[in-house]
């Protein structure tokens, strides 16, 4: 193994399949995390949780910081990929891309102050989520338009903090009827694009 990548995200990291009765995961071979596990030398750990927003309350941030202590001892090097923000735009009334980016920057600064990150044991990497499309979950122009601004706002955050960044919003990821969740094809396209952009993966 080359090392460990902690994929810290929401339902599109989890691999949620909204077309099943119980909302199960897509098969591992059709989730972008599973595809990377099979196609690279990295150990890919899926830490996606459905409905997760960017941690912003005291308890949410403390829990994430506690998790760092467990992750720092995994097969080195250890990366923490963070792809969140979609649920913030969906759940927070009138939230903008700038609001979401400010919340993300606050969270990242808290993580960077933790010994696991400040010592270099864990390296943070920010991924702007794929754009939302109009669908069953996306019926406001604000949600549609702000999701298209998120990549640029996150890029500014990554530059200010000096961390790596990828904008998945540029990849035209196919989503299902709800306008939010990746289709199986979308997971494969995501995995392909991230391997092309993050060249050290292989």
Coordinates of C-alpha atoms in Angstrom, one line a residue:
X1 CA 0.0 0.0 0.0
X2 CA 1.1 3.5 -0.8
X3 CA -0.7 4.9 2.3
X4 CA -4.2 5.7 3.5
X5 CA -6.7 8.2 2.2
X6 CA -9.6 9.1 4.5
X7 CA -12.6 10.2 2.3
X8 CA -14.6 12.5 4.6
X9 CA -17.8 13.4 2.9
X10 CA -21.5 13.1 2.6
X11 CA -23.8 10.7 0.7
X12 CA -21.9 11.0 -2.5
X13 CA -18.8 9.7 -0.7
X14 CA -20.9 7.1 1.1
X15 CA -22.2 5.9 -2.3
X16 CA -25.9 6.4 -1.5
X17 CA -28.2 4.8 -4.1
X18 CA -31.5 6.7 -4.0
X19 CA -33.1 4.4 -6.4
X20 CA -33.3 1.5 -3.9
X21 CA -36.2 1.1 -1.6
X22 CA -34.1 1.4 1.6
X23 CA -31.6 3.9 0.2
X24 CA -28.6 1.4 0.2
X25 CA -25.1 1.9 -1.1
X26 CA -24.2 1.2 -4.7
X27 CA -22.0 -1.9 -4.9
X28 CA -18.4 -1.2 -3.9
X29 CA -17.2 -1.6 -7.5
X30 CA -19.6 1.2 -8.5
X31 CA -18.7 3.7 -5.8
X32 CA -15.9 6.1 -6.5
X33 CA -14.1 5.2 -3.3
X34 CA -14.3 1.5 -4.1
X35 CA -13.1 2.1 -7.7
X36 CA -10.0 4.0 -6.4
X37 CA -9.3 1.1 -3.9
X38 CA -9.2 -1.3 -6.8
X39 CA -7.4 0.8 -9.3
X40 CA -4.7 2.4 -7.1
X41 CA -2.2 1.3 -4.5
X42 CA -3.8 3.4 -1.8
X43 CA -5.9 2.2 1.0
X44 CA -9.2 4.1 0.6
X45 CA -11.4 4.5 3.7
X46 CA -14.9 5.6 3.1
X47 CA -16.0 8.0 5.9
X48 CA -19.0 9.4 4.0
X49 CA -22.2 10.0 6.1
X50 CA -25.6 10.7 4.4
X51 CA -26.8 14.2 5.2
X52 CA -23.5 15.5 6.6
X53 CA -23.0 19.2 6.5
X54 CA -19.6 20.8 7.2
X55 CA -19.0 20.4 10.9
X56 CA -19.7 23.8 12.5
X57 CA -21.1 23.2 16.0
X58 CA -18.7 22.7 18.9
X59 CA -19.6 19.0 19.3
X60 CA -19.3 18.3 15.6
X61 CA -15.9 19.9 15.4
X62 CA -14.7 18.2 18.6
X63 CA -15.7 14.8 17.2
X64 CA -13.9 15.3 13.9
X65 CA -10.8 16.4 15.8
X66 CA -11.0 13.3 18.0
X67 CA -11.2 11.1 14.8
X68 CA -7.9 12.6 13.7
X69 CA -6.1 11.0 16.7
X70 CA -7.2 7.5 15.4
X71 CA -6.4 8.2 11.8
X72 CA -2.9 9.5 12.3
X73 CA -1.6 6.0 13.1
X74 CA -2.8 4.4 9.9
X75 CA -0.6 3.3 7.0
X76 CA 1.5 6.4 6.2
X77 CA 1.3 8.7 4.4
X78 CA -2.2 9.7 5.5
X79 CA -4.4 12.1 3.6
X80 CA -7.8 13.4 4.6
X81 CA -9.9 14.3 1.6
X82 CA -12.8 16.6 2.5
X83 CA -15.7 16.9 0.1
X84 CA -18.7 18.7 1.8
X85 CA -20.9 21.7 1.2
X86 CA -23.9 20.3 -0.8
X87 CA -26.0 19.7 2.2
X88 CA -25.2 23.1 3.6
X89 CA -26.7 24.7 0.5
X90 CA -29.7 22.3 0.6
X91 CA -30.5 22.7 4.3
X92 CA -29.5 26.2 5.2
X93 CA -32.1 28.8 4.1
X94 CA -30.5 31.5 1.9
X95 CA -27.0 30.0 2.3
X96 CA -24.6 31.1 -0.5
X97 CA -21.4 29.6 -1.8
X98 CA -19.5 32.3 0.2
X99 CA -21.3 31.3 3.4
X100 CA -20.5 27.6 2.7
X101 CA -16.8 28.4 2.0
X102 CA -16.6 30.5 5.2
X103 CA -17.9 27.5 7.2
X104 CA -15.4 25.2 5.5
X105 CA -12.5 27.6 6.2
X106 CA -13.4 27.7 9.9
X107 CA -13.6 23.9 10.0
X108 CA -10.3 23.4 8.2
X109 CA -8.5 25.9 10.5
X110 CA -9.7 23.9 13.5
X111 CA -8.3 20.7 11.9
X112 CA -5.0 22.4 11.1
X113 CA -4.5 23.4 14.7
X114 CA -4.7 19.7 15.8
X115 CA -1.3 18.0 16.4
X116 CA -2.1 15.2 13.9
X117 CA -2.3 17.8 11.1
X118 CA 0.2 20.4 12.3
X119 CA 2.8 17.7 12.8
X120 CA 2.4 16.5 9.2
X121 CA 1.0 13.1 10.1
X122 CA -2.2 13.8 8.2
X123 CA -2.4 16.0 5.1
X124 CA -5.6 17.8 4.3
X125 CA -7.0 18.0 0.8
X126 CA -10.1 20.0 -0.2
X127 CA -12.5 18.8 -2.9
X128 CA -15.3 21.1 -4.1
X129 CA -18.4 18.8 -4.6
X130 CA -20.0 18.2 -8.0
X131 CA -22.7 20.7 -9.1
X132 CA -26.3 20.1 -8.4
X133 CA -28.9 19.9 -11.1
X134 CA -32.6 20.7 -11.0
X135 CA -34.5 17.7 -9.7
X136 CA -36.6 16.4 -6.9
X137 CA -34.3 17.9 -4.2
X138 CA -33.2 21.0 -6.1
X139 CA -36.0 23.3 -6.9
X140 CA -34.5 26.7 -6.0
X141 CA -32.4 28.8 -8.4
X142 CA -30.2 29.7 -5.4
X143 CA -29.2 26.0 -4.8
X144 CA -28.6 25.5 -8.5
X145 CA -26.5 28.7 -9.0
X146 CA -24.6 28.7 -5.7
X147 CA -23.4 25.1 -6.3
X148 CA -21.8 26.4 -9.4
X149 CA -19.9 29.1 -7.5
X150 CA -18.7 26.7 -4.8
X151 CA -15.6 25.6 -6.6
X152 CA -14.2 29.1 -7.0
X153 CA -14.9 30.0 -3.4
X154 CA -13.3 26.8 -2.1
X155 CA -10.2 27.5 -4.3
X156 CA -9.8 30.8 -2.5
X157 CA -10.0 29.0 0.8
X158 CA -7.4 26.4 -0.2
X159 CA -5.0 29.1 -1.5
X160 CA -5.3 31.0 1.8
X161 CA -4.7 28.0 3.9
X162 CA -2.0 26.5 1.6
X163 CA -3.7 23.1 1.1
X164 CA -4.3 21.0 -2.0
X165 CA -7.5 21.5 -4.0
X166 CA -9.6 19.9 -6.7
X167 CA -12.8 21.2 -8.2
X168 CA -15.2 18.3 -9.0
X169 CA -17.8 20.9 -10.1
X170 CA -16.0 21.1 -13.4
X171 CA -16.5 17.4 -14.2
X172 CA -20.2 17.3 -15.3
X173 CA -20.9 14.3 -13.0
X174 CA -24.2 12.6 -14.0
X175 CA -26.7 12.7 -11.2
X176 CA -30.0 10.9 -10.7
X177 CA -33.6 12.2 -10.5
X178 CA -33.1 14.2 -7.3
X179 CA -30.4 16.4 -8.8
X180 CA -27.9 15.7 -6.1
X181 CA -26.7 12.0 -6.0
X182 CA -24.3 10.5 -8.4
X183 CA -25.5 7.8 -10.7
X184 CA -23.3 4.7 -11.0
X185 CA -21.9 6.2 -14.2
X186 CA -21.2 9.4 -12.2
X187 CA -19.2 7.5 -9.6
X188 CA -17.0 6.0 -12.4
X189 CA -16.5 9.4 -14.0
X190 CA -15.6 10.9 -10.7
X191 CA -13.0 8.2 -10.0
X192 CA -11.5 8.6 -13.5
X193 CA -11.2 12.4 -13.2
X194 CA -9.8 12.4 -9.7
X195 CA -7.1 9.9 -10.8
X196 CA -6.2 12.2 -13.8
X197 CA -6.0 15.3 -11.6
X198 CA -4.3 13.9 -8.6
X199 CA -1.4 12.3 -10.4
X200 CA 0.4 10.9 -7.3
X201 CA -2.6 8.6 -6.7
X202 CA -1.1 5.9 -8.9

